[in-house]
Amino acid sequence: MKKILYVTTISNTINAFLVPHIEHLIKLGYTVHIGCNILNEIDSRLIELGIKVHNIEFSRNPININNLRCIKKIRDIQEKEKYDVVHVHTPNASFLTRFALRKEKIKMIYTSHGFHFYKGAPIINWLLYYPLECIAGRWTDTLITINNEDFEVSKNLKLRAAGNRFLMNGVGIDEEKYESKSFDRDLFREKIGVKKNQFMILILAELNKNKNHKQIISTLKYMKNIENIKVICAGDGSLKEDLLKKIKILGLSENIKLIGFREDIKELLSAADCVALFSKREGLGKCLLEGIINNKILLATDTRGPRTLIKDGKNGVLVKVNDIKGTANAICKILEGFEIKSYDYSKYLLSNVLKDLEIYYKD
């Protein structure tokens, strides 16, 4: 059976999105190894399977001088391991890996979790990332995108001869993981500082510039009578201290709480009334899918992924990036009584996504 190398810029991407994919490929008989910058330990489920992990010190910065060492290391790893397939994810690692192995007789699969160039993106993104993807496309056998807009853009990227492109419906959501048979909602909300009568808005996202937590902070400062609104932000990141400072200065400590990295996502979702995401750029938005299967109202910025998932006025509300007044109006609309309409999310379920993954590898 074929030997596969999964490559991402950082280990967090593996842990957050790709563990079920790797487990499934192993069940099918493939040998799978991992290559990434190990910022956090690889998920124990993969370690227990005996997966080999290569620490490659990728940076998210495409012009980092360390990129040259990464290219050499990738070539050394391939020389030793002789992989049949290399499956790359995330922009920087995917470009460097495809460049390093462009002359090797291997199959190269690239999953884009959201191109950095898109309608409305800063011009610098188009000037930097679009040419790189055009170049790297010529070293790619299979290109996978996770939203309709990126799939259409991908048609402009020329792949290797006989190369294929596919639209995959996200990374897959395991519905069974979110079932709560015995759950004391009021008690859990009390533990995380949410009062019984408060409307809880949950944000599951890394604390970074792109996830744009400042939009909800500025919105609550703009609004009046917010004592019944509680925003819970689960996740860590480089902007944590800046956000805490901003929340304190604006006098919003009673309304917005940063609770750090959490593993009790199921409970947080069960406790929430609304799931929100204010990203400037989003490939799809796994947390929004989690909100959908938990029958929660969605509130998100009108970007590629969210507008694929949110049918405005039916299962949530879309707002413009950094539109404070519009976000305030959306929250008021939801608070006045928002009724969720039925939504068929079956194509996003993990079981169906894994079936698609099998097809890509068989192809």
Short mmCIF file of C-alpha atoms in Angstrom, two decimals:
data_model
loop_
_atom_site.label_atom_id
_atom_site.label_comp_id
_atom_site.label_asym_id
_atom_site.label_seq_id
_atom_site.Cartn_x
_atom_site.Cartn_y
_atom_site.Cartn_z
CA MET A 1 0.00 0.00 0.00
CA LYS A 2 1.14 3.56 -0.66
CA LYS A 3 3.23 5.61 1.77
CA ILE A 4 1.93 9.13 2.44
CA LEU A 5 3.42 12.27 3.99
CA TYR A 6 0.93 14.80 5.41
CA VAL A 7 2.46 18.30 5.55
CA THR A 8 1.20 21.42 7.34
CA THR A 9 2.93 24.59 8.48
CA ILE A 10 2.20 23.96 12.17
CA SER A 11 1.02 20.98 14.22
CA ASN A 12 -2.10 22.86 15.36
CA THR A 13 -3.63 22.34 11.91
CA ILE A 14 -3.17 18.58 12.16
CA ASN A 15 -4.71 18.47 15.63
CA ALA A 16 -7.66 20.73 14.81
CA PHE A 17 -8.74 19.37 11.44
CA LEU A 18 -6.86 16.38 10.05
CA VAL A 19 -6.70 13.66 12.72
CA PRO A 20 -9.83 11.79 11.44
CA HIS A 21 -8.51 11.95 7.87
CA ILE A 22 -5.18 10.42 8.81
CA GLU A 23 -6.84 7.76 10.98
CA HIS A 24 -9.13 6.83 8.06
CA LEU A 25 -6.26 6.50 5.59
CA ILE A 26 -4.43 4.22 8.03
CA LYS A 27 -7.55 2.05 8.36
CA LEU A 28 -7.58 1.76 4.57
CA GLY A 29 -4.06 0.35 4.73
CA TYR A 30 -1.96 3.39 3.88
CA THR A 31 1.19 4.27 5.84
CA VAL A 32 0.97 7.92 6.90
CA HIS A 33 3.70 10.14 8.31
CA ILE A 34 3.49 13.81 9.31
CA GLY A 35 5.74 16.80 8.58
CA CYS A 36 5.16 20.12 10.37
CA ASN A 37 6.52 22.66 12.82
CA ILE A 38 5.63 21.06 16.15
CA LEU A 39 4.37 24.04 18.16
CA ASN A 40 2.05 21.80 20.19
CA GLU A 41 2.37 18.05 20.66
CA ILE A 42 0.71 15.95 17.99
CA ASP A 43 -2.70 14.57 19.01
CA SER A 44 -2.26 11.49 21.21
CA ARG A 45 -4.58 9.45 18.96
CA LEU A 46 -2.00 9.65 16.18
CA ILE A 47 0.95 9.04 18.49
CA GLU A 48 -0.76 5.88 19.77
CA LEU A 49 -0.95 4.66 16.17
CA GLY A 50 2.85 4.94 15.99
CA ILE A 51 2.86 7.64 13.32
CA LYS A 52 6.27 9.04 12.50
CA VAL A 53 6.49 12.82 12.85
CA HIS A 54 9.13 14.98 11.13
CA ASN A 55 9.74 18.36 12.77
CA ILE A 56 10.17 20.88 9.95
CA GLU A 57 10.52 24.43 11.25
CA PHE A 58 8.10 26.07 8.83
CA SER A 59 7.13 29.70 9.36
CA ARG A 60 3.88 31.36 8.33
CA ASN A 61 6.03 34.11 6.81
CA PRO A 62 6.61 33.31 3.11
CA ILE A 63 9.86 35.32 3.02
CA ASN A 64 11.43 33.91 6.20
CA ILE A 65 15.11 33.03 5.67
CA ASN A 66 14.50 29.68 7.39
CA ASN A 67 12.47 28.58 4.36
CA LEU A 68 15.68 27.54 2.62
CA ARG A 69 16.52 25.11 5.44
CA CYS A 70 12.97 23.75 5.27
CA ILE A 71 13.37 23.01 1.56
CA LYS A 72 16.57 21.08 2.20
CA LYS A 73 15.01 19.14 5.07
CA ILE A 74 12.00 18.15 2.96
CA ARG A 75 14.31 16.82 0.27
CA ASP A 76 16.35 14.89 2.85
CA ILE A 77 13.17 13.37 4.31
CA GLN A 78 11.93 12.28 0.89
CA GLU A 79 15.32 10.82 0.01
CA LYS A 80 15.20 8.68 3.13
CA GLU A 81 11.49 7.76 3.29
CA LYS A 82 10.56 7.47 -0.42
CA TYR A 83 6.93 8.61 -0.12
CA ASP A 84 4.52 7.75 -2.93
CA VAL A 85 2.11 10.58 -2.10
CA VAL A 86 2.67 13.92 -0.40
CA HIS A 87 -0.47 15.69 0.80
CA VAL A 88 0.16 19.35 1.61
CA HIS A 89 -1.96 21.87 3.53
CA THR A 90 -1.60 25.58 4.46
CA PRO A 91 -0.01 28.13 2.08
CA ASN A 92 3.65 28.35 3.10
CA ALA A 93 4.28 24.67 3.81
CA SER A 94 2.41 23.65 0.67
CA PHE A 95 4.46 25.92 -1.60
CA LEU A 96 7.84 25.03 -0.07
CA THR A 97 7.08 21.30 -0.16
CA ARG A 98 5.87 21.36 -3.75
CA PHE A 99 8.92 23.39 -4.77
CA ALA A 100 11.31 21.06 -2.94
CA LEU A 101 9.83 17.91 -4.50
CA ARG A 102 8.82 19.28 -7.91
CA LYS A 103 11.21 16.96 -9.77
CA GLU A 104 10.38 13.84 -7.75
CA LYS A 105 8.18 11.10 -9.20
CA ILE A 106 5.49 11.35 -6.53
CA LYS A 107 1.82 12.27 -6.49
CA MET A 108 1.26 15.70 -4.99
CA ILE A 109 -2.12 16.50 -3.40
CA TYR A 110 -2.85 20.02 -2.15
CA THR A 111 -5.83 20.90 0.06
CA SER A 112 -6.44 24.63 0.26
CA HIS A 113 -8.34 25.53 3.43
CA GLY A 114 -8.93 28.99 1.98
CA PHE A 115 -6.82 30.83 -0.59
CA HIS A 116 -5.26 34.04 0.74
CA PHE A 117 -6.46 35.74 -2.45
CA TYR A 118 -10.21 36.14 -2.85
CA LYS A 119 -12.86 38.69 -3.76
CA GLY A 120 -12.25 41.69 -1.53
CA ALA A 121 -8.81 40.55 -0.33
CA PRO A 122 -6.03 43.16 0.07
CA ILE A 123 -4.14 43.74 -3.18
CA ILE A 124 -0.91 42.55 -1.52
CA ASN A 125 -2.49 39.10 -1.11
CA TRP A 126 -3.16 38.89 -4.85
CA LEU A 127 0.31 40.17 -5.70
CA LEU A 128 2.04 37.69 -3.38
CA TYR A 129 -0.05 34.52 -3.06
CA TYR A 130 -1.79 34.27 -6.44
CA PRO A 131 1.45 34.08 -8.50
CA LEU A 132 2.86 31.52 -6.04
CA GLU A 133 -0.22 29.31 -6.44
CA CYS A 134 -0.02 29.65 -10.23
CA ILE A 135 3.58 28.46 -10.12
CA ALA A 136 2.99 25.67 -7.60
CA GLY A 137 -0.07 24.43 -9.49
CA ARG A 138 2.27 23.06 -12.16
CA TRP A 139 3.74 20.75 -9.51
CA THR A 140 0.33 19.59 -8.28
CA ASP A 141 -1.59 16.47 -9.33
CA THR A 142 -4.74 17.00 -7.25
CA LEU A 143 -6.09 20.30 -5.94
CA ILE A 144 -8.83 20.22 -3.29
CA THR A 145 -10.77 23.30 -2.15
CA ILE A 146 -13.39 23.51 0.61
CA ASN A 147 -15.71 26.25 -0.65
CA ASN A 148 -17.39 27.12 -3.95
CA GLU A 149 -15.60 30.42 -4.52
CA ASP A 150 -12.12 28.91 -4.16
CA PHE A 151 -13.13 26.04 -6.43
CA GLU A 152 -14.05 28.50 -9.18
CA VAL A 153 -10.77 30.38 -8.71
CA SER A 154 -8.85 27.09 -8.82
CA LYS A 155 -9.95 26.60 -12.43
CA ASN A 156 -7.50 29.37 -13.35
CA LEU A 157 -4.59 27.41 -11.88
CA LYS A 158 -2.90 25.08 -14.34
CA LEU A 159 -2.08 21.69 -12.81
CA ARG A 160 0.23 18.91 -13.94
CA ALA A 161 -0.85 16.91 -16.97
CA ALA A 162 -3.98 14.89 -16.12
CA GLY A 163 -4.30 16.82 -12.86
CA ASN A 164 -7.68 16.97 -11.15
CA ARG A 165 -9.44 19.45 -8.88
CA PHE A 166 -12.20 18.65 -6.40
CA LEU A 167 -14.58 20.48 -4.09
CA MET A 168 -14.64 18.92 -0.62
CA ASN A 169 -17.34 19.96 1.84
CA GLY A 170 -15.07 21.08 4.65
CA VAL A 171 -12.96 18.79 6.79
CA GLY A 172 -15.98 16.91 8.15
CA ILE A 173 -18.00 17.13 11.34
CA ASP A 174 -18.54 14.04 13.51
CA GLU A 175 -22.12 14.46 14.69
CA GLU A 176 -21.76 11.89 17.47
CA LYS A 177 -19.06 13.97 19.20
CA TYR A 178 -21.60 16.64 20.05
CA GLU A 179 -24.32 14.54 21.65
CA SER A 180 -24.95 15.50 25.28
CA LYS A 181 -27.07 12.85 26.99
CA SER A 182 -26.86 14.26 30.51
CA PHE A 183 -25.86 17.90 30.67
CA ASP A 184 -26.74 20.52 33.26
CA ARG A 185 -26.75 23.62 31.09
CA ASP A 186 -27.38 26.11 33.87
CA LEU A 187 -24.61 24.69 36.06
CA PHE A 188 -22.08 24.73 33.22
CA ARG A 189 -22.97 28.31 32.29
CA GLU A 190 -22.50 29.31 35.92
CA LYS A 191 -19.03 27.73 35.93
CA ILE A 192 -17.91 29.81 32.93
CA GLY A 193 -19.45 33.01 34.26
CA VAL A 194 -22.69 33.16 32.29
CA LYS A 195 -25.88 34.06 34.13
CA LYS A 196 -29.06 32.09 33.59
CA ASN A 197 -30.86 34.92 31.79
CA GLN A 198 -27.92 36.06 29.66
CA PHE A 199 -27.72 35.53 25.90
CA MET A 200 -24.46 33.65 25.35
CA ILE A 201 -22.50 34.30 22.15
CA LEU A 202 -19.72 31.72 21.67
CA ILE A 203 -16.62 32.39 19.55
CA LEU A 204 -14.36 29.39 18.92
CA ALA A 205 -11.27 30.85 17.26
CA GLU A 206 -7.58 31.54 17.67
CA LEU A 207 -6.87 34.99 19.06
CA ASN A 208 -5.20 36.46 16.00
CA LYS A 209 -5.65 39.39 13.66
CA ASN A 210 -7.59 37.48 11.01
CA LYS A 211 -10.20 36.13 13.44
CA ASN A 212 -10.94 39.76 14.22
CA HIS A 213 -12.31 39.57 17.79
CA LYS A 214 -12.08 43.37 17.91
CA GLN A 215 -15.28 43.56 15.86
CA ILE A 216 -17.44 42.12 18.63
CA ILE A 217 -15.59 44.14 21.29
CA SER A 218 -16.24 47.41 19.42
CA THR A 219 -19.82 46.35 18.76
CA LEU A 220 -20.64 45.84 22.43
CA LYS A 221 -19.07 49.20 23.25
CA TYR A 222 -21.32 50.78 20.61
CA MET A 223 -24.49 49.09 21.90
CA LYS A 224 -26.64 50.09 24.87
CA ASN A 225 -28.29 47.83 27.44
CA ILE A 226 -25.86 44.93 27.04
CA GLU A 227 -26.08 43.54 30.56
CA ASN A 228 -27.96 40.49 29.24
CA ILE A 229 -25.29 39.68 26.62
CA LYS A 230 -22.25 37.52 27.42
CA VAL A 231 -19.55 36.77 24.84
CA ILE A 232 -17.38 33.74 25.57
CA CYS A 233 -14.19 33.47 23.51
CA ALA A 234 -12.51 30.05 23.57
CA GLY A 235 -9.01 29.89 22.12
CA ASP A 236 -5.47 31.16 22.63
CA GLY A 237 -3.28 33.28 20.41
CA SER A 238 -0.79 36.10 20.04
CA LEU A 239 -3.38 38.85 20.60
CA LYS A 240 -4.63 37.63 23.97
CA GLU A 241 -3.02 40.37 26.06
CA ASP A 242 -3.99 43.11 23.60
CA LEU A 243 -7.61 41.96 23.60
CA LEU A 244 -7.75 41.70 27.40
CA LYS A 245 -6.38 45.22 27.66
CA LYS A 246 -8.92 46.56 25.18
CA ILE A 247 -11.80 44.82 26.97
CA LYS A 248 -10.71 46.29 30.31
CA ILE A 249 -10.20 49.82 28.98
CA LEU A 250 -13.65 49.82 27.37
CA GLY A 251 -15.27 48.56 30.56
CA LEU A 252 -16.52 45.32 29.02
CA SER A 253 -15.02 42.79 31.43
CA GLU A 254 -18.50 41.76 32.59
CA ASN A 255 -19.67 41.13 29.03
CA ILE A 256 -16.70 39.53 27.25
CA LYS A 257 -14.64 36.70 28.71
CA LEU A 258 -11.56 35.03 27.20
CA ILE A 259 -11.40 31.49 28.57
CA GLY A 260 -8.35 30.22 26.65
CA PHE A 261 -7.87 26.90 24.92
CA ARG A 262 -10.63 24.42 25.77
CA GLU A 263 -11.32 20.77 25.15
CA ASP A 264 -14.95 20.89 26.34
CA ILE A 265 -16.23 22.21 23.00
CA LYS A 266 -19.35 20.03 23.15
CA GLU A 267 -20.38 21.54 26.45
CA LEU A 268 -19.62 25.09 25.33
CA LEU A 269 -21.79 24.61 22.26
CA SER A 270 -24.61 23.15 24.32
CA ALA A 271 -24.45 26.11 26.68
CA ALA A 272 -24.41 28.76 23.93
CA ASP A 273 -27.34 30.53 22.30
CA CYS A 274 -25.37 31.77 19.29
CA VAL A 275 -22.11 30.82 17.57
CA ALA A 276 -20.22 33.75 16.04
CA LEU A 277 -17.17 34.27 13.84
CA PHE A 278 -15.86 37.65 12.66
CA SER A 279 -12.97 36.57 10.42
CA LYS A 280 -11.61 38.82 7.71
CA ARG A 281 -10.79 35.67 5.72
CA GLU A 282 -12.35 32.23 6.25
CA GLY A 283 -12.11 29.06 4.18
CA LEU A 284 -15.30 27.55 5.58
CA GLY A 285 -15.57 27.86 9.35
CA LYS A 286 -15.64 24.58 11.28
CA CYS A 287 -17.10 26.29 14.36
CA LEU A 288 -20.07 27.44 12.27
CA LEU A 289 -20.68 23.84 11.20
CA GLU A 290 -20.52 22.87 14.85
CA GLY A 291 -23.12 25.51 15.52
CA ILE A 292 -25.35 24.19 12.75
CA ILE A 293 -25.40 20.61 14.00
CA ASN A 294 -26.11 21.91 17.51
CA ASN A 295 -29.04 23.97 16.20
CA LYS A 296 -27.52 27.32 17.22
CA ILE A 297 -28.09 30.72 15.65
CA LEU A 298 -25.07 31.78 13.58
CA LEU A 299 -23.57 35.26 13.33
CA ALA A 300 -20.61 35.77 11.02
CA THR A 301 -18.89 38.06 8.57
CA ASP A 302 -19.93 37.89 4.94
CA THR A 303 -16.83 36.09 3.69
CA ARG A 304 -16.37 32.96 1.54
CA GLY A 305 -16.90 30.21 4.09
CA PRO A 306 -19.64 31.75 6.22
CA ARG A 307 -21.76 32.77 3.25
CA THR A 308 -21.53 29.18 2.01
CA LEU A 309 -22.98 27.94 5.31
CA ILE A 310 -25.29 30.74 6.41
CA LYS A 311 -28.59 31.29 4.65
CA ASP A 312 -29.18 34.83 5.83
CA GLY A 313 -32.37 35.06 7.86
CA LYS A 314 -32.82 31.28 8.02
CA ASN A 315 -30.06 29.84 10.17
CA GLY A 316 -28.16 33.01 10.97
CA VAL A 317 -27.16 36.52 10.01
CA LEU A 318 -24.24 37.78 7.90
CA VAL A 319 -22.54 41.12 8.55
CA LYS A 320 -19.78 43.00 6.78
CA VAL A 321 -16.23 42.86 8.11
CA ASN A 322 -15.70 45.63 10.68
CA ASP A 323 -19.27 46.92 10.28
CA ILE A 324 -19.94 47.80 13.92
CA LYS A 325 -23.39 49.30 13.42
CA GLY A 326 -24.43 46.39 11.19
CA THR A 327 -23.21 43.87 13.76
CA ALA A 328 -25.10 45.66 16.53
CA ASN A 329 -28.27 45.62 14.43
CA ALA A 330 -27.77 41.90 13.73
CA ILE A 331 -27.47 41.10 17.44
CA CYS A 332 -30.60 43.14 18.18
CA LYS A 333 -32.42 41.27 15.41
CA ILE A 334 -31.40 37.94 16.92
CA LEU A 335 -32.39 39.03 20.44
CA GLU A 336 -35.84 40.09 19.26
CA GLY A 337 -36.57 36.45 18.48
CA PHE A 338 -34.77 34.56 15.71
CA GLU A 339 -36.37 31.33 14.52
CA ILE A 340 -33.97 28.83 12.92
CA LYS A 341 -35.23 27.19 9.73
CA SER A 342 -34.30 23.58 8.90
CA TYR A 343 -30.91 23.09 7.23
CA ASP A 344 -29.60 19.98 5.47
CA TYR A 345 -25.98 19.68 6.55
CA SER A 346 -25.48 15.99 5.67
CA LYS A 347 -22.84 16.67 3.02
CA TYR A 348 -20.60 18.21 5.72
CA LEU A 349 -20.68 15.16 7.97
CA LEU A 350 -17.35 13.44 8.53
CA SER A 351 -18.57 10.11 7.15
CA ASN A 352 -19.36 11.71 3.79
CA VAL A 353 -16.18 13.79 3.68
CA LEU A 354 -14.10 10.67 4.32
CA LYS A 355 -15.83 8.92 1.43
CA ASP A 356 -14.77 11.81 -0.78
CA LEU A 357 -11.21 11.55 0.55
CA GLU A 358 -11.12 7.89 -0.53
CA ILE A 359 -12.13 8.96 -4.04
CA TYR A 360 -9.33 11.52 -4.25
CA TYR A 361 -6.74 8.91 -3.30
CA LYS A 362 -8.14 6.24 -5.60
CA ASP A 363 -8.11 8.79 -8.40
#
